[in-house]
Coordinates of C-alpha atoms in Angstrom, one line a residue:
Chain A
X7 CA -0.1 0.1 0.0
X8 CA 1.1 3.6 -0.3
X9 CA 2.7 5.8 2.0
X10 CA -0.4 6.7 3.8
X11 CA -1.6 3.3 4.3
X12 CA -1.4 4.0 8.0
X13 CA -4.6 5.7 8.0
X14 CA -6.7 4.1 5.4
X15 CA -6.2 0.8 4.3
X16 CA -8.0 -2.2 2.5
X17 CA -11.0 -1.7 0.2
X18 CA -11.3 2.1 0.4
X19 CA -7.6 3.3 -0.4
X20 CA -7.6 4.5 -3.9
X21 CA -3.9 4.9 -5.1
X22 CA -0.3 3.9 -4.4
X23 CA 2.8 5.5 -4.4
X24 CA 6.5 4.2 -4.3
X25 CA 8.1 3.9 -0.7
X26 CA 11.9 3.6 0.3
X27 CA 13.6 0.2 -0.5
X28 CA 13.6 -2.2 2.4
X29 CA 17.4 -3.2 2.4
X30 CA 19.9 -2.4 -0.1
X31 CA 22.2 -5.3 -0.8
X32 CA 24.0 -7.0 -3.4
X33 CA 23.4 -10.7 -3.8
X34 CA 25.6 -13.0 -5.8
X35 CA 23.5 -16.3 -5.3
X36 CA 22.9 -18.4 -8.4
X37 CA 19.8 -20.4 -9.2
X38 CA 20.2 -24.1 -9.4
X39 CA 19.7 -25.5 -12.9
X40 CA 16.5 -27.5 -12.0
X41 CA 14.0 -27.0 -9.4
X42 CA 11.3 -29.6 -9.0
X43 CA 7.8 -29.2 -8.3
X44 CA 6.3 -28.5 -5.9
X45 CA 9.4 -26.9 -3.8
X46 CA 9.5 -23.3 -5.3
X47 CA 13.0 -22.3 -5.7
X48 CA 14.0 -24.3 -2.6
X49 CA 17.5 -24.0 -3.0
X50 CA 17.4 -20.2 -3.2
X51 CA 16.0 -18.8 0.0
X52 CA 17.6 -15.7 0.4
X53 CA 15.1 -13.0 1.3
X54 CA 13.8 -12.0 -2.2
X55 CA 10.1 -12.1 -3.5
X56 CA 10.3 -14.4 -6.3
X57 CA 8.0 -14.7 -9.5
X58 CA 8.2 -17.4 -11.9
X59 CA 6.7 -17.6 -15.5
X60 CA 5.5 -21.1 -14.9
X61 CA 3.6 -22.9 -11.9
X62 CA 5.8 -24.2 -9.0
X63 CA 8.9 -22.2 -9.6
X64 CA 9.5 -23.5 -13.1
X65 CA 10.6 -21.3 -16.2
X66 CA 12.3 -18.0 -16.4
X67 CA 11.8 -16.2 -13.1
X68 CA 12.7 -12.6 -11.4
X69 CA 13.5 -11.9 -7.7
X70 CA 13.4 -8.7 -6.0
X71 CA 14.8 -7.6 -2.6
X72 CA 13.2 -4.0 -2.7
X73 CA 10.2 -2.9 -4.2
X74 CA 9.5 -2.8 -7.9
X75 CA 7.4 -0.4 -9.9
X76 CA 7.6 -2.1 -13.1
X77 CA 8.2 -5.8 -13.4
X78 CA 8.9 -5.2 -17.0
X79 CA 12.7 -4.8 -16.1
X80 CA 14.1 -7.6 -13.6
X81 CA 16.7 -10.0 -13.1
X82 CA 17.1 -13.3 -12.1
X83 CA 19.9 -14.7 -9.7
X84 CA 22.4 -15.0 -12.4
X85 CA 21.9 -11.5 -13.6
X86 CA 19.9 -12.4 -16.4
X87 CA 17.3 -9.5 -17.4
X88 CA 13.9 -10.6 -17.9
X89 CA 10.4 -9.1 -18.5
X90 CA 8.1 -10.7 -15.8
X91 CA 5.3 -7.9 -16.4
X92 CA 2.0 -9.8 -16.9
X93 CA 4.0 -13.1 -17.1
X94 CA 4.0 -14.5 -13.6
X95 CA 2.5 -17.8 -12.8
X96 CA 4.0 -18.3 -9.4
X97 CA 5.1 -16.2 -6.6
X98 CA 6.9 -16.8 -3.5
X99 CA 7.5 -14.2 -0.5
X100 CA 10.9 -15.3 0.9
X101 CA 11.3 -12.1 3.0
X102 CA 13.4 -11.8 5.9
X103 CA 10.9 -11.4 8.9
X104 CA 10.8 -7.9 10.0
X105 CA 8.8 -4.7 10.1
X106 CA 8.2 -4.9 6.3
X107 CA 8.0 -8.6 5.5
X108 CA 4.5 -8.9 3.8
X109 CA 4.3 -8.1 0.0
X110 CA 1.5 -6.6 -2.0
X111 CA 1.5 -7.2 -5.9
X112 CA -0.4 -5.0 -8.1
X113 CA -2.3 -5.1 -11.3
X114 CA -0.6 -1.8 -12.8
X115 CA 2.8 -0.5 -12.7
X116 CA 3.9 2.0 -10.3
X117 CA 1.9 0.4 -7.3
X118 CA -1.4 1.3 -9.0
X119 CA -4.8 -0.5 -9.3
X120 CA -5.9 -3.3 -7.8
X121 CA -3.7 -5.4 -5.3
X122 CA -3.2 -8.9 -3.5
X123 CA -1.3 -9.4 -0.3
X124 CA 1.0 -12.2 0.2
X125 CA 2.0 -13.3 3.8
X126 CA 5.8 -13.6 4.6
X127 CA 6.9 -17.4 3.9
X128 CA 3.9 -18.1 1.7
X129 CA 3.4 -18.7 -1.9
X130 CA 1.0 -19.0 -4.5
X131 CA 2.2 -22.3 -6.5
X132 CA -0.4 -22.5 -9.6
X133 CA -2.0 -19.2 -10.6
X134 CA -3.1 -20.4 -13.9
X135 CA -5.9 -22.3 -12.1
X136 CA -7.2 -18.9 -11.7
X137 CA -8.2 -19.2 -8.0
X138 CA -6.2 -16.0 -7.0
X139 CA -7.7 -12.7 -8.0
X140 CA -6.8 -9.2 -7.1
X141 CA -9.0 -8.3 -4.2
X142 CA -7.4 -4.9 -2.5
X143 CA -8.0 -1.5 -3.3
X144 CA -11.6 -1.4 -3.9
X145 CA -14.1 -2.8 -6.4
X146 CA -13.3 0.4 -8.5
X147 CA -9.6 -0.4 -8.8
X148 CA -8.3 -1.4 -12.3
X149 CA -8.0 -5.2 -12.2
X150 CA -10.2 -5.8 -9.3
X151 CA -11.4 -9.2 -9.2
X152 CA -9.0 -10.4 -12.2
X153 CA -6.9 -13.4 -12.0
X154 CA -3.3 -12.9 -10.7
X155 CA -2.1 -15.1 -13.3
X156 CA -0.1 -13.2 -16.0
X157 CA -1.3 -9.8 -14.6
X158 CA 1.1 -8.7 -11.8
X159 CA 3.1 -5.5 -12.8
X160 CA 4.6 -4.2 -9.6
X161 CA 5.0 -4.9 -5.9
X162 CA 5.6 -3.2 -2.8
X163 CA 6.8 -4.6 0.6
X164 CA 4.3 -3.9 3.6
X165 CA 4.0 -4.3 7.3
X166 CA 1.3 -6.4 7.3
X167 CA -1.4 -7.8 4.9
Chain B
X54 CA -6.1 -5.1 10.9
X55 CA -4.1 -6.4 14.1
X56 CA -5.7 -9.8 14.3
X57 CA -4.1 -12.7 12.6
X58 CA -1.4 -10.4 11.2
X59 CA 2.0 -9.5 12.6
X60 CA 3.6 -6.1 13.5
X61 CA 6.8 -6.9 14.1
X62 CA 9.3 -4.9 16.7
X63 CA 12.5 -5.8 18.2
X64 CA 11.9 -6.9 21.7
X65 CA 14.4 -4.6 23.5
X66 CA 15.4 -4.3 27.2
X67 CA 13.4 -5.5 30.3
X68 CA 12.3 -8.6 28.6
X69 CA 11.8 -10.6 31.7
X70 CA 9.7 -7.9 33.5
X71 CA 7.6 -7.4 30.4
X72 CA 6.8 -11.1 30.0
X73 CA 5.8 -11.4 33.7
X74 CA 3.5 -8.4 33.2
X75 CA 2.1 -10.1 30.1
X76 CA 1.6 -13.4 31.9
X77 CA -0.1 -11.8 34.8
X78 CA -2.5 -9.7 32.8
X79 CA -3.2 -12.7 30.4
X80 CA -4.0 -15.0 33.6
X81 CA -5.7 -12.4 35.3
X82 CA -8.2 -12.3 32.3
X83 CA -8.4 -15.8 32.1
X84 CA -9.4 -16.2 35.8
X85 CA -13.1 -16.3 34.9
X86 CA -13.1 -18.8 32.0
X87 CA -11.9 -22.2 31.2
X88 CA -8.8 -22.1 28.8
X89 CA -9.7 -25.4 27.4
X90 CA -13.2 -24.7 26.6
X91 CA -14.2 -26.6 23.5
X92 CA -16.1 -23.8 21.9
X93 CA -14.7 -20.3 23.0
X94 CA -17.0 -17.5 22.9
X95 CA -14.8 -14.4 22.6
X96 CA -11.5 -13.2 21.1
X97 CA -8.5 -13.4 23.1
X98 CA -7.3 -10.3 24.6
X99 CA -4.6 -8.2 23.5
X100 CA -2.4 -9.2 26.5
X101 CA -3.0 -12.9 25.7
X102 CA -2.2 -12.2 22.1
X103 CA 1.2 -10.6 23.1
X104 CA 1.7 -13.7 25.4
X105 CA 1.3 -16.0 22.3
X106 CA 3.8 -13.6 20.4
X107 CA 6.3 -13.6 22.9
X108 CA 6.2 -17.3 23.3
X109 CA 6.3 -18.1 19.6
X110 CA 9.3 -15.6 19.0
X111 CA 11.1 -17.5 21.9
X112 CA 10.4 -20.6 20.1
X113 CA 11.7 -19.3 16.8
X114 CA 14.9 -18.0 18.4
X115 CA 15.5 -21.3 20.2
X116 CA 15.0 -23.0 16.7
X117 CA 17.3 -20.8 15.0
X118 CA 20.1 -20.9 17.6
X119 CA 20.0 -24.6 17.5
X120 CA 20.9 -24.4 13.9
X121 CA 23.6 -22.0 14.2
X122 CA 21.8 -18.7 13.5
X123 CA 21.0 -15.8 15.4
X124 CA 17.6 -14.5 15.5
X125 CA 16.2 -11.5 17.2
X126 CA 12.7 -11.9 18.6
X127 CA 10.1 -9.3 16.8
X128 CA 7.0 -8.1 18.2
X129 CA 3.6 -7.1 17.0
X130 CA 3.6 -3.4 17.5
X131 CA 6.7 -1.4 16.8
X132 CA 5.4 1.8 17.2
X133 CA 1.9 1.9 19.3
X134 CA 1.0 5.0 17.8
X135 CA 1.2 3.8 14.3
X136 CA -2.6 3.1 13.9
X137 CA -4.6 2.1 10.9
X138 CA -8.1 3.8 10.0
X139 CA -9.5 1.4 7.6
X140 CA -12.6 3.8 6.6
X141 CA -11.9 7.1 8.0
X142 CA -9.7 8.9 10.4
X143 CA -11.9 9.1 13.5
X144 CA -9.6 10.3 16.2
X145 CA -9.2 13.9 16.4
X146 CA -6.5 14.0 19.0
X147 CA -4.5 11.7 16.8
X148 CA -5.2 13.6 13.8
X149 CA -3.9 16.7 15.3
X150 CA -0.6 15.0 16.7
X151 CA 0.2 12.8 13.6
X152 CA -1.8 14.2 10.9
X153 CA -2.0 11.1 8.5
X154 CA 1.0 9.5 9.8
X155 CA 3.5 10.1 7.4
X156 CA 6.0 10.8 10.3
X157 CA 5.1 7.5 11.8
X158 CA 5.3 5.7 8.5
X159 CA 8.8 7.2 8.2
X160 CA 9.9 5.8 11.7
X161 CA 8.7 2.5 10.7
X162 CA 10.8 2.3 7.7
X163 CA 13.6 3.4 9.8
X164 CA 13.1 0.7 12.1
X165 CA 12.6 -2.0 9.1
X166 CA 15.9 -0.8 7.6
X167 CA 17.7 -1.1 10.9
X168 CA 15.8 -4.2 12.1
X169 CA 18.7 -6.7 13.5
X170 CA 17.4 -9.6 11.4
X171 CA 17.6 -8.0 8.3
X172 CA 20.9 -6.4 9.0
X173 CA 22.5 -9.8 10.3
X174 CA 21.1 -11.7 7.3
X175 CA 22.5 -8.8 5.0
X176 CA 26.0 -9.2 6.3
X177 CA 26.0 -13.0 5.7
X178 CA 27.7 -14.6 2.8
X179 CA 25.2 -15.8 0.2
X180 CA 25.4 -19.4 1.1
X181 CA 24.9 -18.7 4.8
X182 CA 22.0 -16.0 3.9
X183 CA 20.1 -18.9 1.9
X184 CA 20.6 -21.2 4.7
X185 CA 19.4 -18.6 7.2
X186 CA 16.1 -18.1 5.0
X187 CA 15.6 -21.8 4.5
X188 CA 16.2 -22.4 8.3
X189 CA 13.4 -19.9 9.1
X190 CA 10.9 -20.5 6.5
X191 CA 11.9 -24.1 5.5
X192 CA 11.9 -25.9 2.2
X193 CA 10.8 -29.3 1.1
X194 CA 9.2 -31.8 3.4
X195 CA 5.3 -31.2 3.8
X196 CA 3.5 -28.1 2.6
X197 CA 0.7 -26.2 4.5
X198 CA -2.1 -25.1 2.5
X199 CA -4.7 -22.4 3.5
X200 CA -7.9 -22.2 1.4
X201 CA -9.0 -18.4 1.5
X202 CA -12.4 -16.8 1.7
X203 CA -12.0 -14.5 -1.1
X204 CA -10.6 -17.5 -3.4
X205 CA -7.1 -18.7 -3.7
X206 CA -4.8 -21.3 -2.1
X207 CA -1.7 -20.3 0.0
X208 CA 1.3 -22.9 0.6
X209 CA 4.0 -22.6 3.2
X210 CA 6.6 -24.9 4.1
X211 CA 6.2 -27.0 7.3
X212 CA 9.6 -27.4 8.0
X213 CA 11.2 -24.2 9.1
X214 CA 11.7 -22.5 12.6
X215 CA 8.5 -20.5 12.0
X216 CA 6.6 -23.5 11.5
X217 CA 8.0 -25.4 14.1
X218 CA 7.6 -22.9 16.6
X219 CA 4.0 -22.6 15.7
X220 CA 3.4 -26.5 15.8
X221 CA 5.0 -26.5 19.3
X222 CA 2.6 -23.6 20.5
X223 CA -0.5 -24.3 18.6
X224 CA 0.0 -28.2 18.2
X225 CA -2.1 -28.4 15.1
X226 CA 0.0 -26.6 12.7
X227 CA -2.0 -26.9 9.4
X228 CA -5.0 -25.9 11.4
X229 CA -3.2 -22.7 12.4
X230 CA -2.0 -21.8 9.2
X231 CA -5.4 -22.3 7.5
X232 CA -7.2 -20.3 10.5
X233 CA -4.9 -17.5 10.5
X234 CA -4.6 -16.9 6.8
X235 CA -8.3 -17.0 6.8
X236 CA -8.7 -14.5 9.4
X237 CA -6.4 -12.2 7.3
X238 CA -8.3 -12.6 4.3
X239 CA -11.8 -12.2 6.0
X240 CA -10.7 -9.1 7.4
X241 CA -10.4 -7.6 3.9
X242 CA -13.6 -9.1 3.0
X243 CA -15.1 -7.5 5.9
X244 CA -13.9 -4.2 4.8
X245 CA -15.1 -4.7 1.2
X246 CA -18.4 -5.2 2.7
X247 CA -18.6 -2.2 4.8
X248 CA -17.8 0.0 2.0
X249 CA -20.1 -1.4 -0.4
X250 CA -23.0 -0.9 2.3
X251 CA -25.6 1.7 1.3
X252 CA -25.3 3.0 4.9
X253 CA -21.7 3.7 4.6
X254 CA -22.3 5.6 1.3
X255 CA -25.0 7.6 2.9
X256 CA -22.7 8.6 5.8
X257 CA -20.2 9.3 3.5
X258 CA -22.2 11.9 1.6
X259 CA -22.9 13.6 4.9
X260 CA -19.2 13.6 5.9
X261 CA -18.6 15.2 2.2
X262 CA -21.3 18.0 3.0
X263 CA -19.6 18.7 6.5
X264 CA -16.0 18.6 4.8
X265 CA -17.2 21.1 2.2
X266 CA -18.5 23.4 5.0
X267 CA -14.8 23.3 6.4
X268 CA -13.5 24.3 3.1
X269 CA -12.3 21.0 1.9
X270 CA -14.1 19.6 -1.3
X271 CA -13.7 15.7 -1.2
X272 CA -16.2 13.5 -1.8
X273 CA -14.9 10.7 0.4
X274 CA -12.0 9.8 2.6
X275 CA -10.6 7.8 -0.2
X276 CA -10.4 11.0 -2.2
X277 CA -8.0 12.4 0.3
X278 CA -5.9 9.4 0.4
X279 CA -5.4 9.7 -3.5
X280 CA -4.7 13.5 -3.1
X281 CA -2.2 12.6 -0.5
X282 CA -0.5 10.2 -2.9
X283 CA -0.8 12.2 -6.0
X284 CA -0.8 16.2 -5.5
X285 CA 1.6 18.6 -3.6
X286 CA -0.2 17.8 -0.4
X287 CA 2.0 14.9 -0.1
X288 CA 4.9 17.1 0.9
X289 CA 2.7 19.5 3.1
X290 CA 2.8 18.3 6.7
X291 CA 0.8 21.2 8.1
X292 CA -1.7 21.0 5.5
X293 CA -2.0 17.4 6.3
X294 CA -2.6 17.9 9.9
X295 CA -5.5 20.6 9.0
X296 CA -7.0 18.2 6.7
X297 CA -6.9 15.2 8.9
X298 CA -8.4 17.0 11.7
X299 CA -11.1 18.1 9.6
X300 CA -11.6 14.5 8.4
X301 CA -12.1 13.3 11.9
X302 CA -14.3 16.1 13.2
X303 CA -16.7 15.4 10.3
X304 CA -16.4 11.8 10.9
X305 CA -17.8 12.4 14.2
X306 CA -20.3 15.0 13.0
X307 CA -21.6 13.5 10.1
X308 CA -22.0 9.9 11.7
X309 CA -19.7 8.1 9.4
X310 CA -17.2 7.1 12.3
X311 CA -20.3 5.8 14.2
X312 CA -21.7 4.0 10.8
X313 CA -18.2 2.7 10.2
X314 CA -17.8 1.1 13.6
X315 CA -21.3 -0.3 13.6
X316 CA -20.9 -1.7 10.1
X317 CA -17.5 -3.3 10.9
X318 CA -19.0 -5.1 14.1
X319 CA -22.0 -6.4 11.9
X320 CA -20.0 -7.7 9.0
X321 CA -17.3 -9.2 11.5
X322 CA -20.1 -11.2 13.1
X323 CA -21.6 -12.0 9.6
X324 CA -18.5 -13.4 8.2
X325 CA -17.6 -15.2 11.4
X326 CA -20.7 -17.1 11.2
X327 CA -20.2 -17.6 7.5
X328 CA -16.7 -18.8 8.1
X329 CA -17.5 -20.6 11.3
X330 CA -15.2 -23.6 11.2
X331 CA -12.0 -21.4 10.8
X332 CA -13.2 -18.7 13.1
X333 CA -13.6 -21.3 15.7
X334 CA -10.7 -23.0 14.8
X335 CA -8.4 -19.9 15.4
X336 CA -10.2 -19.1 18.4
X337 CA -9.5 -22.8 20.1
X338 CA -6.0 -23.0 19.0
X339 CA -5.2 -20.0 20.3
X340 CA -6.9 -20.4 23.7
X341 CA -5.4 -23.9 24.0
X342 CA -1.9 -22.4 23.3
X343 CA -2.0 -20.0 26.2
X344 CA -1.2 -22.3 28.9
X345 CA 1.7 -23.4 26.8
X346 CA 2.8 -20.0 26.3
X347 CA 2.6 -19.0 29.9
X348 CA 4.6 -21.9 31.0
X349 CA 7.3 -21.6 28.4
X350 CA 7.4 -17.7 29.2
X351 CA 7.7 -18.5 32.9
X352 CA 10.6 -20.9 32.3
X353 CA 12.3 -18.5 30.4
X354 CA 12.0 -15.9 33.0
X355 CA 12.7 -18.3 35.9
X356 CA 16.0 -19.1 34.2
X357 CA 16.8 -15.6 33.9
X358 CA 17.2 -15.9 30.1
X359 CA 16.1 -13.2 27.8
X360 CA 16.6 -13.1 23.9
X361 CA 19.1 -10.5 24.3
X362 CA 21.1 -12.5 26.9
X363 CA 20.7 -15.9 25.3
X364 CA 24.0 -17.3 23.6
X365 CA 23.9 -17.0 20.2
X366 CA 26.1 -18.3 17.3
X367 CA 28.2 -15.9 15.0
X368 CA 27.7 -15.3 11.4

């Protein structure tokens, strides 16, 4: 949620803005060559939000330690540049427990539109099934009620879901 | 927003004393009831919730230390004044002091950036960092599942220290994950229902009229939130305070505050009934965990251990 989520949260909040990055750090971890379902990124586990193009952590992926306003430009652990905007079919919140360890994913770039919140340590493994939809930001928010699958464009770490 | 969610704060200083107070408060409140009742009739109190959080964090720390890692217990309320107003700011004094809470939010972010767990993990080598997170969150083994009221299925490893601590505390780990995540989702569903109610819309119109009389042309509190994020108001703390105070005054004068509270209670009851299995499960698991939490904290207090003084491994 935006900077002023403190005073108006959930269904009635309208817009989102960017916030200060959580932790700035470099990471040189590399991804294993293969990850078997249903253990998404099991060998990575390093404090990032992960999103992969296929269910159960398969296919191309991106990871973020901080907030991202545009999933169109992101990288995997090997530094490969990816476009995960409207491409992700699995997401995993592997953040370090702390004040901001839950994460909201948004329909639009720049933390705009409808959102859905993913609690620390949890994952959505199979978004193409269509069970998970954008349910935050109010029914008038762009993307509200739509499937998360191939529809997430940005994310933000938050203090709780 | 607080139930079933985690506000985190480093537990600092006088741990033993504070836990004794928490325990005393929790058990004083329990004195009139049966902690093992099969169908609990009320939510646990704030003091009881803090007791559960304290015990859970002690268990996580112990687990992490057994695996050779350091871990600093976190609490649910890093800044007590940091409040959420899901419908409208309805506390004039709070608004007068904090405006829309921008300064509190800034402090929260500072606390996040300086949180000992994050600093510690960031300083580890990549391999050790992965191990720390795997030890905390778990990987492989079984997977917890939570089916949510608004649709969707969440998963979580059952093998990490976070899950191990919750299993020790609540016994039924899968049940706890389902009940907790369902409660978080239900809260959002409740807020959706409140703002979709015609009575909320009617009160909001009254509120907007009040605001216009005060010189603020906004149709809803949500309009103000949007302005706070997209206009120059964002960088005007004095104007924010003026506006927040007007919002809160009008919330009372228009009845929007009263309507919101009433509808919030109403839909909380409706949804508790609609999702009775999850609601009852959460209450039962929490209540049954209280004696275990009390005993864990008592033992830690008696032994003179505190999270700050417990031996920890180095990175």
